[in-house]
Coordinates of C-alpha atoms in Angstrom, one line a residue:
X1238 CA 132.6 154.3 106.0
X1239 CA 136.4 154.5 105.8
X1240 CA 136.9 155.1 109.0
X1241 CA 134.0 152.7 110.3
X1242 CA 135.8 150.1 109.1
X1243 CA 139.5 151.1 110.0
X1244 CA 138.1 151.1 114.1
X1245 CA 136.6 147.9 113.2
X1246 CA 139.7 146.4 112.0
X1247 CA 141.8 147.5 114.7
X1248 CA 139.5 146.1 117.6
X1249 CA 139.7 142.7 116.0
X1250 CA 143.3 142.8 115.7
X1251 CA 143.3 143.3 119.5
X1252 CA 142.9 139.9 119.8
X1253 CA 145.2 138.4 117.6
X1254 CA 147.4 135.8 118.6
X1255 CA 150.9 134.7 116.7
X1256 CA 149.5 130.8 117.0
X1257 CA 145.7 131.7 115.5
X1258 CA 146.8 131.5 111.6
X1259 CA 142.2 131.4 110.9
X1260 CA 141.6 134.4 113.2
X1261 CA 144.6 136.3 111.3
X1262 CA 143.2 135.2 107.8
X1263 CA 139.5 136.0 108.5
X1264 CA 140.5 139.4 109.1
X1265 CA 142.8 139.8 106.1
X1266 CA 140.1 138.7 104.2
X1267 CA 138.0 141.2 105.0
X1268 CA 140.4 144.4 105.1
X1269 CA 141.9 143.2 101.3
X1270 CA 137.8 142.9 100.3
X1271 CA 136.6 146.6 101.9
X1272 CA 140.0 148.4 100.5
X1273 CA 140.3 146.9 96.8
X1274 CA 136.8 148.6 96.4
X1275 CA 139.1 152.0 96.0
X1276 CA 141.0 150.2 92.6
X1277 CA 138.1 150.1 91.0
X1278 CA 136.6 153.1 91.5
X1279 CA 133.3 152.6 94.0
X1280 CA 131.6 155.9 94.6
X1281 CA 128.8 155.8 97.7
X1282 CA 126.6 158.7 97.0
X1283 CA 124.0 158.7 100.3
X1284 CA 125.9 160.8 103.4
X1285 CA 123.0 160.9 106.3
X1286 CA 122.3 159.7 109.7
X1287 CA 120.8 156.5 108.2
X1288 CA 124.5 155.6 106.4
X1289 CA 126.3 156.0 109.3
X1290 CA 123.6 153.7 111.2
X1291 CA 124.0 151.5 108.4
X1292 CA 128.1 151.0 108.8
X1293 CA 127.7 150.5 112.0
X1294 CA 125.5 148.1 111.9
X1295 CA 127.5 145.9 109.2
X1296 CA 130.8 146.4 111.1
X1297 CA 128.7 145.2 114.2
X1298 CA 127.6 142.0 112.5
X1299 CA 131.1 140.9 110.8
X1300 CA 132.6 141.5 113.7
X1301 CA 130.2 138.9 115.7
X1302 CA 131.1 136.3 112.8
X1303 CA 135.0 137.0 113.3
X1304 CA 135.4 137.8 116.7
X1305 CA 134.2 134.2 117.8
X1306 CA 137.8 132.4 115.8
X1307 CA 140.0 134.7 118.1
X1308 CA 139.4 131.6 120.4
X1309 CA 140.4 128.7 118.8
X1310 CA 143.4 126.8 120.1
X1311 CA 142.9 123.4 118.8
X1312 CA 145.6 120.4 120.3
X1313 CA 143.8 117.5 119.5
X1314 CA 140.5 115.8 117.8
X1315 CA 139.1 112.9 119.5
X1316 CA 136.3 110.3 118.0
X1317 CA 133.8 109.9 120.9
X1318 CA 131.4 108.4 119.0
X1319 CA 132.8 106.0 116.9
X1320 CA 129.8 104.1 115.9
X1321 CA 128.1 107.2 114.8
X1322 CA 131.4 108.4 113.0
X1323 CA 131.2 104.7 110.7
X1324 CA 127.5 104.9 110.4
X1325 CA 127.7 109.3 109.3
X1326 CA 130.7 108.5 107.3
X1327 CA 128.6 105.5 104.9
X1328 CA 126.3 107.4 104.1
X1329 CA 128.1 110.9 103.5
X1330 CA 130.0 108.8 101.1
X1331 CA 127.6 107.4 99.1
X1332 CA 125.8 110.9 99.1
X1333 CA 129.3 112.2 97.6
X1334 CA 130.1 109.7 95.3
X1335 CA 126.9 110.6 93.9
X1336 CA 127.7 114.4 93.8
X1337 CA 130.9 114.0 92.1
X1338 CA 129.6 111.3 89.3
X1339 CA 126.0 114.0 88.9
X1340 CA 128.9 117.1 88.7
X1341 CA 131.1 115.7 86.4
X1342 CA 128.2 114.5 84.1
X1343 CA 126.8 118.0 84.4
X1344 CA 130.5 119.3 84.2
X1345 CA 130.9 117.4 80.5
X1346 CA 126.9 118.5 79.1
X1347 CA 128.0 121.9 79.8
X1348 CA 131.1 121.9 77.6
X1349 CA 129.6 120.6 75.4
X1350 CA 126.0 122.4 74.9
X1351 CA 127.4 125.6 76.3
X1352 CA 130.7 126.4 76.2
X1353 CA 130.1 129.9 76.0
X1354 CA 130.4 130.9 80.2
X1355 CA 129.1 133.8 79.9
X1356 CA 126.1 132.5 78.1
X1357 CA 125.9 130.2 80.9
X1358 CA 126.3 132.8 83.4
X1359 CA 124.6 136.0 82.1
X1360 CA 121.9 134.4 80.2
X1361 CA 121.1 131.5 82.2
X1362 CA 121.3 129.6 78.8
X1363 CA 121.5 126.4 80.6
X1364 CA 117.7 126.3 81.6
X1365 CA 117.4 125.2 77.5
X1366 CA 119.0 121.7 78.5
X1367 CA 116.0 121.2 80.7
X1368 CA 114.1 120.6 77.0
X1369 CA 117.0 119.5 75.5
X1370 CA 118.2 116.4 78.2
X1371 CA 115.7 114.3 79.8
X1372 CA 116.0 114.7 83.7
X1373 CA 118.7 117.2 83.4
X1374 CA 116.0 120.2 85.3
X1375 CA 115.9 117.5 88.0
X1376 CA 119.9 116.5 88.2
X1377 CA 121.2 119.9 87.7
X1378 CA 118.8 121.6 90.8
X1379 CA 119.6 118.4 93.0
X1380 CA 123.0 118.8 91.9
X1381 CA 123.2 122.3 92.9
X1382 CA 121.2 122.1 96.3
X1383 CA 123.4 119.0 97.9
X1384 CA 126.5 120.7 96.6
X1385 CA 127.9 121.8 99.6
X1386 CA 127.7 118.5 101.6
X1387 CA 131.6 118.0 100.6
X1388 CA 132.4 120.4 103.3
X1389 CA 131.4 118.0 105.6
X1390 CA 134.4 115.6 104.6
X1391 CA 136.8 117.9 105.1
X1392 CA 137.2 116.9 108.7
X1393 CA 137.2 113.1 108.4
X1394 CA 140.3 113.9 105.9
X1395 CA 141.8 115.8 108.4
X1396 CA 141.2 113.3 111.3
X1397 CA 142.2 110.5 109.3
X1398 CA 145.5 112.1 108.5
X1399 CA 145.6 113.2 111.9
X1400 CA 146.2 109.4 112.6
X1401 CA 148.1 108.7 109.6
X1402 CA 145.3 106.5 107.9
X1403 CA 146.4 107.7 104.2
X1404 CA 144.0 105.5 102.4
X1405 CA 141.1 106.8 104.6
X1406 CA 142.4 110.3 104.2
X1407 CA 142.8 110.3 101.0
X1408 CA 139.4 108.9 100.2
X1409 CA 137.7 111.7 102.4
X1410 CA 140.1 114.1 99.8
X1411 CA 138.4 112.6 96.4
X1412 CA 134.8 113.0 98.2
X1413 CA 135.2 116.1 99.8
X1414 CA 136.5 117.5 96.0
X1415 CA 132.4 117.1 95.1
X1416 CA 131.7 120.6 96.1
X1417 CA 135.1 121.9 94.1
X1418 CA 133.8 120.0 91.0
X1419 CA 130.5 121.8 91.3
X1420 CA 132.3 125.2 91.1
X1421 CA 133.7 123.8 87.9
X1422 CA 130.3 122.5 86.5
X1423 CA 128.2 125.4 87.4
X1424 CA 130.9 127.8 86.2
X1425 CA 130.9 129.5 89.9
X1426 CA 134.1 131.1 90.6
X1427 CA 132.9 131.7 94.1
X1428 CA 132.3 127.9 95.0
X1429 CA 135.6 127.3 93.6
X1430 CA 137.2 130.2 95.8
X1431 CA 135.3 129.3 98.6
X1432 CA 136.3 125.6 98.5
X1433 CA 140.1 126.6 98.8
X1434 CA 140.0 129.2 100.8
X1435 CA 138.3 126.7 103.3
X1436 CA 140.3 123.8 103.3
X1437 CA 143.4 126.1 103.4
X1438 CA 141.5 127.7 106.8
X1439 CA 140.3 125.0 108.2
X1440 CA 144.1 123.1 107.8
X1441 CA 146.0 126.1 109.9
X1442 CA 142.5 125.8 112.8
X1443 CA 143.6 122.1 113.4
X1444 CA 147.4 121.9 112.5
X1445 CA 148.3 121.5 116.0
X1446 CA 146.8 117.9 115.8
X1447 CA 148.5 116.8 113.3
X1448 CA 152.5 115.5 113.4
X1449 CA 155.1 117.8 112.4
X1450 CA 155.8 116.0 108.9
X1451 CA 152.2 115.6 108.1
X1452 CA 151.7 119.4 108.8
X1453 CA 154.9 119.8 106.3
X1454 CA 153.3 117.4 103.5
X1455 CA 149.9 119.0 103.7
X1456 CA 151.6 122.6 103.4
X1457 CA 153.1 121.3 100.0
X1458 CA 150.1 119.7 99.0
X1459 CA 147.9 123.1 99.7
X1460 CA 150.5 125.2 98.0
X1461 CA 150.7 123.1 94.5
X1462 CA 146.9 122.3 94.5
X1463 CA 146.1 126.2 95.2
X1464 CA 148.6 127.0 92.2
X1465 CA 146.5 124.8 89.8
X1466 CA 143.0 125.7 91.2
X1467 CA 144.1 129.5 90.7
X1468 CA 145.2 129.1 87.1
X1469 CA 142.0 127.2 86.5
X1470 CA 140.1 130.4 88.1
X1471 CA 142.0 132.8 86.1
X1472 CA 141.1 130.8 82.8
X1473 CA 137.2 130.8 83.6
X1474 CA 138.1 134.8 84.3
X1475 CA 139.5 135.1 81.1
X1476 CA 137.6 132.7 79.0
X1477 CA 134.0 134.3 80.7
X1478 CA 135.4 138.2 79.9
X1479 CA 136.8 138.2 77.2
X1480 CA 134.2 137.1 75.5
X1481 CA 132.1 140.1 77.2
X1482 CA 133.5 143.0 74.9
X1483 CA 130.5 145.8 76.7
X1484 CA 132.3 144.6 80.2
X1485 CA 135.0 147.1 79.2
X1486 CA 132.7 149.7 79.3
X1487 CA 131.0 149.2 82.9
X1488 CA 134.8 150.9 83.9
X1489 CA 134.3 153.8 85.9
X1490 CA 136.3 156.3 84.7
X1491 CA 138.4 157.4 87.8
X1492 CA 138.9 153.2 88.4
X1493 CA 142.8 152.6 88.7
X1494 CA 142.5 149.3 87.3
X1495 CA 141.7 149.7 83.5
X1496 CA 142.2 146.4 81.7
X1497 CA 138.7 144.6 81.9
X1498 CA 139.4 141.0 83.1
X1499 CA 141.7 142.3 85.5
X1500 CA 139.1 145.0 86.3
X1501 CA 136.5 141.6 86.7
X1502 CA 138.4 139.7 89.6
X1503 CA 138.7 143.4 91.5
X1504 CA 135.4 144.2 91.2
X1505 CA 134.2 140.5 92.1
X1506 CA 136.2 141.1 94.7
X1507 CA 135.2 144.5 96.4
X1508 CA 131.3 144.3 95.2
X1509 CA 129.9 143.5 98.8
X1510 CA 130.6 146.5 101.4
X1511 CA 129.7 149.2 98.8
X1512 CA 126.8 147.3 97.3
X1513 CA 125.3 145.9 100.5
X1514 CA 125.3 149.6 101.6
X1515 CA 124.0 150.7 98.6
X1516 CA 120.9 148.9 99.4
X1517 CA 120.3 149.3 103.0
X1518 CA 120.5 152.8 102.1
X1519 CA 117.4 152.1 99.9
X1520 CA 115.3 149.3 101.8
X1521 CA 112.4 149.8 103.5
X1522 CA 109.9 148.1 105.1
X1523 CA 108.2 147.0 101.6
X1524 CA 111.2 145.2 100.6
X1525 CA 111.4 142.9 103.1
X1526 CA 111.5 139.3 101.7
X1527 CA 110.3 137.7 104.7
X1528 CA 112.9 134.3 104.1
X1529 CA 112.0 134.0 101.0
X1530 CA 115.3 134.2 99.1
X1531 CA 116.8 132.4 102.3
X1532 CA 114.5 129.3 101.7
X1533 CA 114.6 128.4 98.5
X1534 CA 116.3 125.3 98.2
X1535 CA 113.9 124.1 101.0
X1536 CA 110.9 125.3 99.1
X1537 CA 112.0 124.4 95.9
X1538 CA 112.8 120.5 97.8
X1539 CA 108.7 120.9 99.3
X1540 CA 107.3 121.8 96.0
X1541 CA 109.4 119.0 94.3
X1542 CA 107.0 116.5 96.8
X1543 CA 104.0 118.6 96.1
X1544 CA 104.1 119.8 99.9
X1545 CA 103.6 123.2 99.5
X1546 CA 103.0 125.3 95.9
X1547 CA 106.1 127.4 95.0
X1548 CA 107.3 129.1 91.9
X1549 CA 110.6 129.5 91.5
X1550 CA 110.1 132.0 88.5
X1551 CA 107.5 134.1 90.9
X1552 CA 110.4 133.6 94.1
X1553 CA 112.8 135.4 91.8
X1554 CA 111.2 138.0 90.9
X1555 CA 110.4 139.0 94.1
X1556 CA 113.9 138.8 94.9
X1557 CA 115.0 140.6 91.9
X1558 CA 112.6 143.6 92.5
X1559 CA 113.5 144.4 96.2
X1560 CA 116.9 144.4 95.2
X1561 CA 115.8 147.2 92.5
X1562 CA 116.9 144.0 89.5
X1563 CA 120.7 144.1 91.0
X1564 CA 120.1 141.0 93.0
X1565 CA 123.2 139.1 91.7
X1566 CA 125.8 141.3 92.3
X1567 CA 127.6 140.5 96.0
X1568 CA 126.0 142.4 98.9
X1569 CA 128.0 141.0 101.7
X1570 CA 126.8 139.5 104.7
X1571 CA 124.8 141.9 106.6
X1572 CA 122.3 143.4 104.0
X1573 CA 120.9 139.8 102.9
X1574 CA 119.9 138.8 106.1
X1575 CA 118.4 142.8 106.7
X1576 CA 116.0 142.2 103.3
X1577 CA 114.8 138.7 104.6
X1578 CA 114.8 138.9 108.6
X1579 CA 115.0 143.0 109.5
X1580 CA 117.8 144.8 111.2
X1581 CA 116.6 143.1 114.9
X1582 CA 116.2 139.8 113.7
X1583 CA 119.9 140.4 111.9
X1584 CA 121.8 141.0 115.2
X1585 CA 120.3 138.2 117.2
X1586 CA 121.3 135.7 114.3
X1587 CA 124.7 137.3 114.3
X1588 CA 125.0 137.4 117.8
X1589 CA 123.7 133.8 118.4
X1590 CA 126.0 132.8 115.6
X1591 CA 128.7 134.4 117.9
X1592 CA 127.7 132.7 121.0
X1593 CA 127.5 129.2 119.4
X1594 CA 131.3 129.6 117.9
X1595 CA 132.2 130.5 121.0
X1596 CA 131.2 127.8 123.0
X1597 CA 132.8 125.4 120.6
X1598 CA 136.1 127.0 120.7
X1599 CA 136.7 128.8 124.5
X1600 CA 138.8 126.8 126.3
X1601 CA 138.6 123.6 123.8
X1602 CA 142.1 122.3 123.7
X1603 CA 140.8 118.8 122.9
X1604 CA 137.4 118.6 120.9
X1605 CA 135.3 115.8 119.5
X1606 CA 135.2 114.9 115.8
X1607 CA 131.4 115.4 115.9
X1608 CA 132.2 119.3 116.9
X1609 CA 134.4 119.7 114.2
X1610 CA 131.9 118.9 111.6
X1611 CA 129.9 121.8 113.1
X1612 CA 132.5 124.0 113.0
X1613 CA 133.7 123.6 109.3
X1614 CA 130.0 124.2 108.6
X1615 CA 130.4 127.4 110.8
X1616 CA 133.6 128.7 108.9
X1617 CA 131.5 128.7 106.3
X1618 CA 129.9 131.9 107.3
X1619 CA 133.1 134.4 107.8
X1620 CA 134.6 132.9 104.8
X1621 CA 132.1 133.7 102.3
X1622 CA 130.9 136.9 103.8
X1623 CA 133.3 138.9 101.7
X1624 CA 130.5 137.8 99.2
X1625 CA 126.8 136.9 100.3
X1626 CA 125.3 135.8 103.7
X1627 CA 126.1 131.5 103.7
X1628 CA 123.4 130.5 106.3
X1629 CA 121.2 129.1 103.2
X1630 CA 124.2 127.2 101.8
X1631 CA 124.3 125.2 104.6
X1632 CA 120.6 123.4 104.8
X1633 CA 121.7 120.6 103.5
X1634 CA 124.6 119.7 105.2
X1635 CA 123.0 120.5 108.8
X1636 CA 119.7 118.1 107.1
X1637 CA 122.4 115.4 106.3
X1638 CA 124.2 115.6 109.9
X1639 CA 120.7 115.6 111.6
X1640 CA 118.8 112.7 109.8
X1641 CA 121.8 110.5 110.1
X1642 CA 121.7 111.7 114.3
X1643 CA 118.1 110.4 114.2
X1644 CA 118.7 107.6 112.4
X1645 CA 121.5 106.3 114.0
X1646 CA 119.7 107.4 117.2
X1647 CA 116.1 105.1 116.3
X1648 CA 118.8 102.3 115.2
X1649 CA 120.7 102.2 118.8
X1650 CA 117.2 102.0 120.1
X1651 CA 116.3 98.7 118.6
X1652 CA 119.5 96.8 118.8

């Protein structure tokens, strides 16, 4: 596995360039997630053909969603459709403002009914407010199916600032900061990660584009904001942890790292290359999900309307048992997509995903505002595969982008 992952790293630095700050962090992220696996003592017991088909096969597929950012070379973003960009922007908005009001509402019930995080977390103790608070089942699942559609206004901030509209910028800011207050609400440490890391990757993509003192503000900006939103990570760490005295004893015994909530962010950290080996060592054919843990939220959204019948309690357990009840630990990107789709289906969304990233970024000096959105949406998926596969965290955004295309589309027609 080791040394898998050590040929993998060294092809995709290959292609490093000084100028390509996302490339260059893309891959840290994944070399500091594979080697702090060793601080906390990860064992991998299976040594056959089949594990060394199996590394293979993951360093194949993050290095399809890596490889692709090694092209980017960003000088400029232009708006080619501005009466789309007006028309995307209103309602984004609206949907946002909605987000953050729904997050911070579900933000101050959770403090106060369950303050405990690790009740909130481990036991799921928040599905008692669903009998407690009227409409809270219904706010909290919207809540958490739309809350990735802040992504979205990361671009517009950087577009506006781009052509030193502060006001605009900075309301782009506040709406995009609906996802970030979702971490906060649902007590998810990776949405809070995951928000940082990608505004903080998606800045250094399109720095060129913006003026030298704007690059210098944003870089103070980033650096104070990522200071607070780290101590507020550290104090869910401790808060959740601490208050999880058996944690202590889930140490392995030949783990460097002894103290439990610094053992916590470590393991959180290295869970997915061991784990998401761990079970492709142990699926077969049986366990394959066909989708289902990859459609939920669009199930879940039919069932709402009475399209189709769905239960959610059925959906999980299905999940939980092909993933021998371990399905909430961090499997990495590969192995979710293997359970739901199969290892040929796998590489062909990998390598499509590949493809498409490529196309948007080869040879794009100058690119269109309607691009970027895709590609935020697209950094999604390297970002977060230190975790879990994002594909499914993204329905709703790529919903949003394409029913305001059609509307704006069926509008245009009858002016």
């Amino acid at each position: 596995m080791v040394v898998f992952f050590i040929l993998l790293f060294l092809f995709l630095m290959l292609f490093v360039r000084k100028d390509n700050t996302t490339y260059t962090i893309l891959i840290l992220l994944t070399f500091v997630t594979f080697f702090t696996q060793f601080l906390v003592g990860r064992d991998f017991e299976y040594k056959s053909y089949k594990t060394i088909f199996n590394v293979c096969f993951i360093c194949i597929n993050i290095f399809l969603i890596i490889k692709p950012w090694s092209y980017a070379n960003i000088l400029r973003v232009e708006n080619l459709n501005i009466g789309f960009f007006v028309y995307f922007k209103k309602i984004l908005y609206k949907v946002l403002f909605l987000n953050l009001f729904l997050n911070l509402l579900i933000l101050i019930l959770v403090l106060i009914y369950l303050p405990d995080i690790a009740a909130f977390k481990a036991e799921s103790a928040y599905l008692n407010l669903y009998d407690q608070i009227p409409y809270f089942a219904n706010i909290f699942r919207y809540a958490f199916t739309t809350q990735n559609a802040g992504y979205l206004a990361i671009p517009i901030f950087y577009y506006h600032l781009g052509n030193l509209e502060k006001k605009e910028a900075f309301y782009a800011f506040l709406f995009s900061s609906s996802s970030l207050l979702s971490g906060f609400a649902f007590y998810s440490r990776a949405q809070i990660f995951t928000y940082t890391l990608i505004f903080i990757i998606y800045f250094f993509l399109i720095k060129k584009t913006l003026p030298n003192f704007i690059q210098v503000k944003v870089s103070k900006l980033i650096k104070y904001s990522s200071v607070c939103i780290v101590v507020l990570f550290l104090f869910i760490t401790y808060i959740r942890f601490s208050a999880m005295d058996y944690y202590g004893d889930r140490i392995p015994q030949n783990s460097i790292i002894k103290d439990p909530i610094i053992y916590s962010l470590f393991d959180y950290a290295s869970q997915s290359y061991s784990n998401g080996l761990y079970q492709l060592e142990r699926f077969t054919a049986d366990k394959s999900l066909g989708g289902e843990q990859f459609f939920r939220d669009i199930y879940q959204i039919l069932n709402f309307f009475g399209i189709v019948n769905w239960d959610v309690k059925e959906s999980q357990e299905l999940i939980d048992k092909a993933y021998d009840y371990d399905g909430g630990a961090f499997n990495g990107y590969t192995t979710p997509l293997v359970f739901n789709f199969g290892y040929i289906l796998t590489f062909f969304i990998s390598f499509f995903y590949f493809f498409t990233t490529k196309i948007k970024l080869k040879n794009k000096a100058v690119i269109s505002l309607k691009s970027m959105l895709f590609l935020i949406l697209l950094l999604f998926i390297p970002t977060v595969s230190i975790f879990y596969t994002g594909y499914a965290l993204l329905f709703f955004p790529l919903l949003l982008l394409g029913l305001c295309r059609f509307a704006y589309l069926i509008k245009s027609l009858f002016r």
